[in-house]
PDB file of C-alpha atoms in Angstrom:
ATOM      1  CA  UNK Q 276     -93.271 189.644-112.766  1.00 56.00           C
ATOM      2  CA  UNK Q 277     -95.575 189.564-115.331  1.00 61.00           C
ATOM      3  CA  UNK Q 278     -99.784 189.572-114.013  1.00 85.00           C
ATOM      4  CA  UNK Q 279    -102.852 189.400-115.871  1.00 93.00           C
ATOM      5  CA  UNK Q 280    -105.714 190.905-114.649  1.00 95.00           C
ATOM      6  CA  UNK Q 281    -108.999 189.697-114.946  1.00 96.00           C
ATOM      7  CA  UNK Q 282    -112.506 191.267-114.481  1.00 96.00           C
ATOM      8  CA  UNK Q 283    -115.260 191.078-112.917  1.00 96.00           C
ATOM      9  CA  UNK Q 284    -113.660 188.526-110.500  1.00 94.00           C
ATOM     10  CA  UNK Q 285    -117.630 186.789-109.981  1.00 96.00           C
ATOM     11  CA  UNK Q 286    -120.687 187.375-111.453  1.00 95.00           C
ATOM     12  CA  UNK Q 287    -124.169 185.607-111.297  1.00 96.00           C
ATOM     13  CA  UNK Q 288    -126.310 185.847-114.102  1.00 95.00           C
ATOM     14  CA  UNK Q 289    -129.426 184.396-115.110  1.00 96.00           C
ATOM     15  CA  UNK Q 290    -129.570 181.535-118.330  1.00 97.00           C
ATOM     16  CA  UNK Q 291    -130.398 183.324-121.057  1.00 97.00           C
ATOM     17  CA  UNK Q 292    -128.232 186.570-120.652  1.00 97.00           C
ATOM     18  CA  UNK Q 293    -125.414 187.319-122.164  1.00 97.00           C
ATOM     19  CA  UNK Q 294    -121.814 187.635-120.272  1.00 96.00           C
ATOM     20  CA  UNK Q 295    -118.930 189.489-121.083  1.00 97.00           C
ATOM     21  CA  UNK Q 296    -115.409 189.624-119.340  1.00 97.00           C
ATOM     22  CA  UNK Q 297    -112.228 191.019-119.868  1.00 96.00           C
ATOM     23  CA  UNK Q 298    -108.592 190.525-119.041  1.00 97.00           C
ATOM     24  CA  UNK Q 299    -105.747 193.248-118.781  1.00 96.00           C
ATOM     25  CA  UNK Q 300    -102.210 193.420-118.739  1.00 95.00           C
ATOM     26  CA  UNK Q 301     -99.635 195.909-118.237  1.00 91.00           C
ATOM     27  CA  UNK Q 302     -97.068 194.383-120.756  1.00 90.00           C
ATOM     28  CA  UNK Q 303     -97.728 193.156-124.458  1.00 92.00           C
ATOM     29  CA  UNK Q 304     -98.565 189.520-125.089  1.00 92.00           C
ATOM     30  CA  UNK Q 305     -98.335 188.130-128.665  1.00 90.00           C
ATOM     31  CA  UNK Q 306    -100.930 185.138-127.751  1.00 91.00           C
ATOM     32  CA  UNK Q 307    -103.927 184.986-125.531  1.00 93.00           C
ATOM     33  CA  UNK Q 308    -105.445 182.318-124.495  1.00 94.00           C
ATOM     34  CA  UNK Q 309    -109.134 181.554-122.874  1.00 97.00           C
ATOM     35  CA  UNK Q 310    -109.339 178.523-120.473  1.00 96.00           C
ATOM     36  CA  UNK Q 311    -112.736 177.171-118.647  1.00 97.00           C
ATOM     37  CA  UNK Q 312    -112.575 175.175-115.848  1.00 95.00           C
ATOM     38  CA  UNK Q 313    -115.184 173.277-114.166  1.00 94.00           C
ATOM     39  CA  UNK Q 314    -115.216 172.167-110.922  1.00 89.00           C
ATOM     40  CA  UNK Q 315    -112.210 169.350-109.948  1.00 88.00           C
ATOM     41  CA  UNK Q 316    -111.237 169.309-113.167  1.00 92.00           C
ATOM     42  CA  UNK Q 317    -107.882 170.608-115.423  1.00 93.00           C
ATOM     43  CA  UNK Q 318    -108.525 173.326-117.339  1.00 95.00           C
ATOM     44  CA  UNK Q 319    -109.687 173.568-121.006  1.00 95.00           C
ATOM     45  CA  UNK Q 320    -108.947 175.626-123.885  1.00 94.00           C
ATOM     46  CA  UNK Q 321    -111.943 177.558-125.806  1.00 96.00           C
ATOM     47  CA  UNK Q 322    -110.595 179.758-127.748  1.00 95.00           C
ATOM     48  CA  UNK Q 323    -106.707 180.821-129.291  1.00 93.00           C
ATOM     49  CA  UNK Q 324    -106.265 184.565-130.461  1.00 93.00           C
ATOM     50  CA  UNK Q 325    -103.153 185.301-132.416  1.00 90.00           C
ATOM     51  CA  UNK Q 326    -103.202 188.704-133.855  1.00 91.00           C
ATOM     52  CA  UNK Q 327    -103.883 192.273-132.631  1.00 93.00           C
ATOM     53  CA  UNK Q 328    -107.775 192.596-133.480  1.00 94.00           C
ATOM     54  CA  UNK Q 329    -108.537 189.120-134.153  1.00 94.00           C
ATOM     55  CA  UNK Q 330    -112.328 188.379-133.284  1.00 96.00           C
ATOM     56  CA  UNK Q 331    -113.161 184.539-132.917  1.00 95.00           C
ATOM     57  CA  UNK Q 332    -116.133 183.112-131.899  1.00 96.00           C
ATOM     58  CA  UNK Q 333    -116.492 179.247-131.132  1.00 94.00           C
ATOM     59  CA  UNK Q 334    -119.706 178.755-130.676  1.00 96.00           C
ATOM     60  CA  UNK Q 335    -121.650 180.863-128.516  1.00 97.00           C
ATOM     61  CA  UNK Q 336    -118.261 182.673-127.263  1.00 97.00           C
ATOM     62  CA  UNK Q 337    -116.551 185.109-128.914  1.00 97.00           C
ATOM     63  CA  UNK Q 338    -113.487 186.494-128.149  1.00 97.00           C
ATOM     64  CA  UNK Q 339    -111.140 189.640-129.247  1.00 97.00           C
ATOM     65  CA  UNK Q 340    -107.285 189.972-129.442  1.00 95.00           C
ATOM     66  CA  UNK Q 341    -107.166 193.864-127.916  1.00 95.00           C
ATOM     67  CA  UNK Q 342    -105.281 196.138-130.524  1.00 94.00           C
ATOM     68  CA  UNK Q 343    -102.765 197.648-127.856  1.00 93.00           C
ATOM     69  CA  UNK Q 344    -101.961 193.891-127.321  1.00 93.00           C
ATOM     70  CA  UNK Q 345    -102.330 194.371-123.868  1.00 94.00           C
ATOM     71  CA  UNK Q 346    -106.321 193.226-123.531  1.00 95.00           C
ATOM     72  CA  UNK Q 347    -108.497 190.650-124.163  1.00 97.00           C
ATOM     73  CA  UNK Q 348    -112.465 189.921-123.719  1.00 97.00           C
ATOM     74  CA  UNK Q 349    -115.080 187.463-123.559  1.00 98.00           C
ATOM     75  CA  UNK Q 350    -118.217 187.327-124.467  1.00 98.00           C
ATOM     76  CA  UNK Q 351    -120.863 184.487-124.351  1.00 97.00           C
ATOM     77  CA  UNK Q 352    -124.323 184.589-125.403  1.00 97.00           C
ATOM     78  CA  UNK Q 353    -127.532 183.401-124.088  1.00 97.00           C
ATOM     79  CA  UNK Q 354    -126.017 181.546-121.091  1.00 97.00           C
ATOM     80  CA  UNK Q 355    -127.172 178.009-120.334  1.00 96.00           C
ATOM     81  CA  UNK Q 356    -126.356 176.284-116.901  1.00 95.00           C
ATOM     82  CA  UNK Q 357    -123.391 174.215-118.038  1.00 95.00           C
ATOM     83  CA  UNK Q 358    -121.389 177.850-118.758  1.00 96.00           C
ATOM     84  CA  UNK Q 359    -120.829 177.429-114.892  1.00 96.00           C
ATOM     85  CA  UNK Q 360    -117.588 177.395-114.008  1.00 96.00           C
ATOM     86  CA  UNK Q 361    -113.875 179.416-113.764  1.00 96.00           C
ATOM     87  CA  UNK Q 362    -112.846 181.194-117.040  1.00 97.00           C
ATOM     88  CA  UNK Q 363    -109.423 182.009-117.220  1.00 96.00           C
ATOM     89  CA  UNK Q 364    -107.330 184.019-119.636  1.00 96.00           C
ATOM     90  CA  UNK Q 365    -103.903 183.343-120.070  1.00 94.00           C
ATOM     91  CA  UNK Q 366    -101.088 184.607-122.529  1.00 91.00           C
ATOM     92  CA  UNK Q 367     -97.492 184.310-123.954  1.00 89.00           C
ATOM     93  CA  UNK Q 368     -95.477 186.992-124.441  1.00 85.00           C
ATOM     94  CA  UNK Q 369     -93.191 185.074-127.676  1.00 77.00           C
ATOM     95  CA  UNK Q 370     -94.343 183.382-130.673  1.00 67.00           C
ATOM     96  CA  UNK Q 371     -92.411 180.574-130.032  1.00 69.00           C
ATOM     97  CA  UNK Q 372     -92.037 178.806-126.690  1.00 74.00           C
ATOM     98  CA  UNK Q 373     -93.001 180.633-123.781  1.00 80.00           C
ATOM     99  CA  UNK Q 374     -94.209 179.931-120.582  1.00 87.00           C
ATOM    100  CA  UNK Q 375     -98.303 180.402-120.615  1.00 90.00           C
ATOM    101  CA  UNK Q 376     -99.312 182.760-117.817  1.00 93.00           C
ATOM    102  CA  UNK Q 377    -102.552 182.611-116.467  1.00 94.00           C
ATOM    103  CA  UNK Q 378    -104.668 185.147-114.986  1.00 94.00           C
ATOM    104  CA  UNK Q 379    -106.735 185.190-111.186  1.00 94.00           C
ATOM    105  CA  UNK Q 380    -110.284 183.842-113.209  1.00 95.00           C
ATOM    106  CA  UNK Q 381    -114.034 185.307-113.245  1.00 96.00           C
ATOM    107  CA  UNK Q 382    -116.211 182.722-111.541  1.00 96.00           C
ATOM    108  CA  UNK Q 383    -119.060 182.393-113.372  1.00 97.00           C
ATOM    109  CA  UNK Q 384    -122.688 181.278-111.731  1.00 96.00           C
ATOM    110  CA  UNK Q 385    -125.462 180.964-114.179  1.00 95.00           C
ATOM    111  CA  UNK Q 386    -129.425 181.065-112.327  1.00 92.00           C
ATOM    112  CA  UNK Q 387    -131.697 178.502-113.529  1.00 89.00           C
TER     113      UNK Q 387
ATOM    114  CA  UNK X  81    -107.264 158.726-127.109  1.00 54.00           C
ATOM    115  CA  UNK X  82    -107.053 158.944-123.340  1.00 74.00           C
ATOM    116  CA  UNK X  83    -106.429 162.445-122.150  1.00 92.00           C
ATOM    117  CA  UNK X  84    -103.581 163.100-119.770  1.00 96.00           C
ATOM    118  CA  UNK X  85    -103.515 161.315-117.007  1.00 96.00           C
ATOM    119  CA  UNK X  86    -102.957 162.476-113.379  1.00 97.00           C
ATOM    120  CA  UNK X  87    -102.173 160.260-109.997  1.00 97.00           C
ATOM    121  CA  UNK X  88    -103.273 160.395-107.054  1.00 97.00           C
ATOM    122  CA  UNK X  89    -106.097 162.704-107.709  1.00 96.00           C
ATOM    123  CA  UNK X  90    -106.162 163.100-103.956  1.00 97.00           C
ATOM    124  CA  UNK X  91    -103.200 162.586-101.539  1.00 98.00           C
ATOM    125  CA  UNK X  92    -102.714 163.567 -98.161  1.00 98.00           C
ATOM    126  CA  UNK X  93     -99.158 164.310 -96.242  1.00 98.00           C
ATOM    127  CA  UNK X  94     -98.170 164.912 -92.570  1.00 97.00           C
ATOM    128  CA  UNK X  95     -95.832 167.832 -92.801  1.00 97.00           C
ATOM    129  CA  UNK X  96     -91.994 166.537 -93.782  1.00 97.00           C
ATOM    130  CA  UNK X  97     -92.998 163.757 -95.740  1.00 98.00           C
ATOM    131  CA  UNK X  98     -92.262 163.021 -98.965  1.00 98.00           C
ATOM    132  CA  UNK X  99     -95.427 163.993-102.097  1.00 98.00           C
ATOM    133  CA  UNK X 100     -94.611 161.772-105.275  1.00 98.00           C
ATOM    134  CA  UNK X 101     -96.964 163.162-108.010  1.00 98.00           C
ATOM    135  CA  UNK X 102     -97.739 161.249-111.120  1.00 98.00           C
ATOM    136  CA  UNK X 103     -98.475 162.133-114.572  1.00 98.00           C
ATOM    137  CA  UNK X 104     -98.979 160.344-117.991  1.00 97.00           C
ATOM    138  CA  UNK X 105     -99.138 162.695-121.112  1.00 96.00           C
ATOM    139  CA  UNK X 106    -101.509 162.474-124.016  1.00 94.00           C
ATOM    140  CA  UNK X 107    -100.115 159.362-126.547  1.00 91.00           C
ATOM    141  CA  UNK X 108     -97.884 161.108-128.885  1.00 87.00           C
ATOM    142  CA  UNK X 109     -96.952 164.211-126.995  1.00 91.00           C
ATOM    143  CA  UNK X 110     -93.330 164.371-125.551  1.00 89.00           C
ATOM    144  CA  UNK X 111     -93.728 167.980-123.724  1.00 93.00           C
ATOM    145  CA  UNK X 112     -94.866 167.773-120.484  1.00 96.00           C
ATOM    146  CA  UNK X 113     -95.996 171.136-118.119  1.00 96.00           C
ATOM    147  CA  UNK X 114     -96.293 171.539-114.430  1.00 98.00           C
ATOM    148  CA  UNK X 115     -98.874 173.793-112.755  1.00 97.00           C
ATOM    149  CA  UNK X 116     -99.906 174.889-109.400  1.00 97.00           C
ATOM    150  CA  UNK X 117    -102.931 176.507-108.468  1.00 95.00           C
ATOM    151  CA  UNK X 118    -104.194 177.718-104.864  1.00 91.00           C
ATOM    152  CA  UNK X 119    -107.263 178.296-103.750  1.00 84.00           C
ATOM    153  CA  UNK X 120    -109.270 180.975-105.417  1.00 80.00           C
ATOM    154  CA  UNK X 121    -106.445 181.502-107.905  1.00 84.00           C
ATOM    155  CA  UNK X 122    -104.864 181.101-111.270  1.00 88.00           C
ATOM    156  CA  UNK X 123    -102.420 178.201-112.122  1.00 94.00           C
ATOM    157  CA  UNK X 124     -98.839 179.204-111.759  1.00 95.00           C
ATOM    158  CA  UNK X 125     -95.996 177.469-114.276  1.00 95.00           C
ATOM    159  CA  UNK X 126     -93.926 175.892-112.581  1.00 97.00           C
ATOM    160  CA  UNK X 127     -91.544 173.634-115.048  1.00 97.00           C
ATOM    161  CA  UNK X 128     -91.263 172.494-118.526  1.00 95.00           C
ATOM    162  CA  UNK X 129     -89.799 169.569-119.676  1.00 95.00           C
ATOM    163  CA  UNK X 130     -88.894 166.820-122.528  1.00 93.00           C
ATOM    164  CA  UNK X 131     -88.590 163.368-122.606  1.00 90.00           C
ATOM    165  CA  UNK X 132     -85.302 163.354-120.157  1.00 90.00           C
ATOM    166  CA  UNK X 133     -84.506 167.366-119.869  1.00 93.00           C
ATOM    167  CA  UNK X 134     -86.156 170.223-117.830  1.00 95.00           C
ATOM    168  CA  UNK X 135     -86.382 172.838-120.730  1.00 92.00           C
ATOM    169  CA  UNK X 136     -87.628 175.732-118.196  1.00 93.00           C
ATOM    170  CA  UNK X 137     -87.954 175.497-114.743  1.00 95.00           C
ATOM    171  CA  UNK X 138     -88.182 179.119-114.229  1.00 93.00           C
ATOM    172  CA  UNK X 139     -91.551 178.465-111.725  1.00 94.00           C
ATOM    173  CA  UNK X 140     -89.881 175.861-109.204  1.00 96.00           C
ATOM    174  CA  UNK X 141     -89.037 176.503-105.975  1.00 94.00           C
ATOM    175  CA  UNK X 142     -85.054 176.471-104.906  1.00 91.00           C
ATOM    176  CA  UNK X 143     -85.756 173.852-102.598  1.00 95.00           C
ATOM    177  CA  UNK X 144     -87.403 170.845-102.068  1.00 97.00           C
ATOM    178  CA  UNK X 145     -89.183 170.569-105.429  1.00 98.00           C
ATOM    179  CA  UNK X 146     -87.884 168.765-108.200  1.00 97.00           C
ATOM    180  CA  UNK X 147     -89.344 167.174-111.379  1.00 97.00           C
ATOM    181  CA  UNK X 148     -88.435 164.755-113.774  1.00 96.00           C
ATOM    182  CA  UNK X 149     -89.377 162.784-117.041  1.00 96.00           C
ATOM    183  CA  UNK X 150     -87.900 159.892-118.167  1.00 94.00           C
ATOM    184  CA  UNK X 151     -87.353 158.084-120.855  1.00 91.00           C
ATOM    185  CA  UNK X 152     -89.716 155.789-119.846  1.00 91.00           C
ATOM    186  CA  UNK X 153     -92.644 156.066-117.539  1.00 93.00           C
ATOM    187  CA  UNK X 154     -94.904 158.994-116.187  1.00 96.00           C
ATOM    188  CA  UNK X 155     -93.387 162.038-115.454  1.00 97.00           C
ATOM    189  CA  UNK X 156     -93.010 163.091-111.813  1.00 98.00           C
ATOM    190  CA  UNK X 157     -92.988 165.650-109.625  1.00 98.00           C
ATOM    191  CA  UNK X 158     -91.667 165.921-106.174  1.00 98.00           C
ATOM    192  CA  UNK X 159     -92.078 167.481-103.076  1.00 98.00           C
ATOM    193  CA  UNK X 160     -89.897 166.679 -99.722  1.00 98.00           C
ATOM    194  CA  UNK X 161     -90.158 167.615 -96.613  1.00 98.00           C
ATOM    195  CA  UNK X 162     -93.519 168.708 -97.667  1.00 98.00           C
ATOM    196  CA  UNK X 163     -94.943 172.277 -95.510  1.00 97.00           C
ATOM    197  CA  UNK X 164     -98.544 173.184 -94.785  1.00 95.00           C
ATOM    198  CA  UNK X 165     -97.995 176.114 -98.114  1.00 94.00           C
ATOM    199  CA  UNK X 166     -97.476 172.756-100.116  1.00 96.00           C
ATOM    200  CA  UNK X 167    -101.416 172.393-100.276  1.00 96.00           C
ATOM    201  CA  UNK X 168    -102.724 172.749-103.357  1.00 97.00           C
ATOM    202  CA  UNK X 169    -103.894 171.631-106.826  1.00 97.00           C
ATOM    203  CA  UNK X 170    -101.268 170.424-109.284  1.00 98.00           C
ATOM    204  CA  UNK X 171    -101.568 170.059-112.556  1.00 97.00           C
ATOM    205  CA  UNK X 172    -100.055 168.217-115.497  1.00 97.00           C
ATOM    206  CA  UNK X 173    -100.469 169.749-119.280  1.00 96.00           C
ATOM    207  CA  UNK X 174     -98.659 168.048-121.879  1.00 94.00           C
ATOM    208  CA  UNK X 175     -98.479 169.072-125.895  1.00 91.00           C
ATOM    209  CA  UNK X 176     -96.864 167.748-129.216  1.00 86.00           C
ATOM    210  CA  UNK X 177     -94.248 169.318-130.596  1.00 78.00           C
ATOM    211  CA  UNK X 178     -93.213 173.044-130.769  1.00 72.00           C
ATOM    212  CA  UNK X 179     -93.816 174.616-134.211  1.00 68.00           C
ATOM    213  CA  UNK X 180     -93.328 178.265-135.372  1.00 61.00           C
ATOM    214  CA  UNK X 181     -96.352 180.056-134.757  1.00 62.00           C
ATOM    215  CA  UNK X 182     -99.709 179.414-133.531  1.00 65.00           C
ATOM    216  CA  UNK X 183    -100.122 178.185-130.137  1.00 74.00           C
ATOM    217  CA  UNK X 184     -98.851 174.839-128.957  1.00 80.00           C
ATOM    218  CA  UNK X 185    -101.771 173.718-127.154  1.00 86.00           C
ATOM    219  CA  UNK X 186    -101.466 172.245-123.710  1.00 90.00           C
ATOM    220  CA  UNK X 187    -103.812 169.816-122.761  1.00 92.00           C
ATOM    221  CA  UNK X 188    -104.409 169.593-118.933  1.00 95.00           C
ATOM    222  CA  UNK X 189    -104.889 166.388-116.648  1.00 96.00           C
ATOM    223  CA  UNK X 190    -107.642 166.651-114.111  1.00 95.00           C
ATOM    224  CA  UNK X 191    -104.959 167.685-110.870  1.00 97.00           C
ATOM    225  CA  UNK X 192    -103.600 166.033-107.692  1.00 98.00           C
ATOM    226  CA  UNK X 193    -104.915 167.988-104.977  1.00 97.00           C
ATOM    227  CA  UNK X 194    -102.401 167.496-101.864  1.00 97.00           C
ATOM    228  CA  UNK X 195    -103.502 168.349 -97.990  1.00 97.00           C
ATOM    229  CA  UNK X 196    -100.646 168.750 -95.978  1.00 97.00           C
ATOM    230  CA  UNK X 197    -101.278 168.300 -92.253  1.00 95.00           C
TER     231      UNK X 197
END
């Protein structure tokens, strides 16, 4: 079926630095998604990409829509302690419905 | 605007027992999603559905798990003869309306996390 892969799977970084992950796939997806999730709590969406090469930032994050359509990345900048938490990336293969699928997560610990 | 709504946010089964799980979608959305996520993992889909039809259930188990969403009231989904795999997180999501293009956004509830014993 299809998987998303997702990298590095933890990291702990101290506030200030800047963070970068990526996500993989070995199928194209036409939409990809990035979810945070803190802990006990439902996931929720940052940031929407839609087209091959599409960079969007939302604040401090950025994120990029991988030409090959088969990537994705992450970035945030100068890391504060509320960036704790699980970041997910998810996708869907169709522009219209399809079922989103998520990928494993990068935990993300942020040092005071 | 209340968010989506999720109940119990904790329940606990012996296993073969029945798990009811509750959810309430965002005011004006009639799509409602179905997640479950283990331990250290992503969520997985599990069903899709509309105000009194399953749309996708492509996720669900064969057995044992079914889900529903009536006309009126909170959508549910249910486990019998629940198994110690059961244990998880479960989430809700719901959305408005598809429309060509652009992502339909799902909005998640905060989970039911069952124990089975």
């Amino acid at each position: 079926g299809q998987q998303l892969n997702q990298s590095p799977q933890s990291m702990f970084i101290q506030e200030g630095e800047d963070v970068s992950m990526n996500c993989t796939s070995s199928s194209i997806f036409n939409t990809w998604l990035w979810y945070k999730q803190d802990p006990g709590e439902g996931p929720v969406l940052l940031i929407a990409l839609y087209k091959a090469g599409e960079l969007t930032s939302n604040g401090r994050l950025t994120a990029q829509f991988g030409i090959t359509r088969k990537d994705s990345f992450l970035n945030i900048s100068a890391s504060i302690p509320s960036d704790v938490g699980i970041y997910f990336c998810a996708g869907q293969r169709r522009t219209s419905y399809d079922k989103v699928i998520f990928g494993p997560g990068t935990s993300l610990s942020v040092i005071p | 605007n209340a968010g989506v709504m999720q109940n119990p946010r904790h329940l606990v089964r012996r296993r073969g027992q029945e798990a009811r799980l509750r959810c309430s979608p965002m005011k004006g959305h009639s799509h409602v999603y179905w997640y479950r996520q283990l331990p250290e993992e992503g969520l997985k889909f599990m069903v899709y559905l509309q105000k009194e039809n399953i749309i996708d259930e492509s996720g669900m188990p064969k057995e044992r798990f079914s889900a529903e969403f009536p006309k009126e009231g909170p959508s549910i989904l249910r486990i019998q003869q629940v198994v110690r795999g059961d244990s998880a997180a479960y989430f809700c999501a719901s959305s408005p309306p598809w429309t060509s293009g652009g992502y339909n956004e799902q909005f998640f509830g905060p989970g039911t996390r069952l124990t089975v014993l």
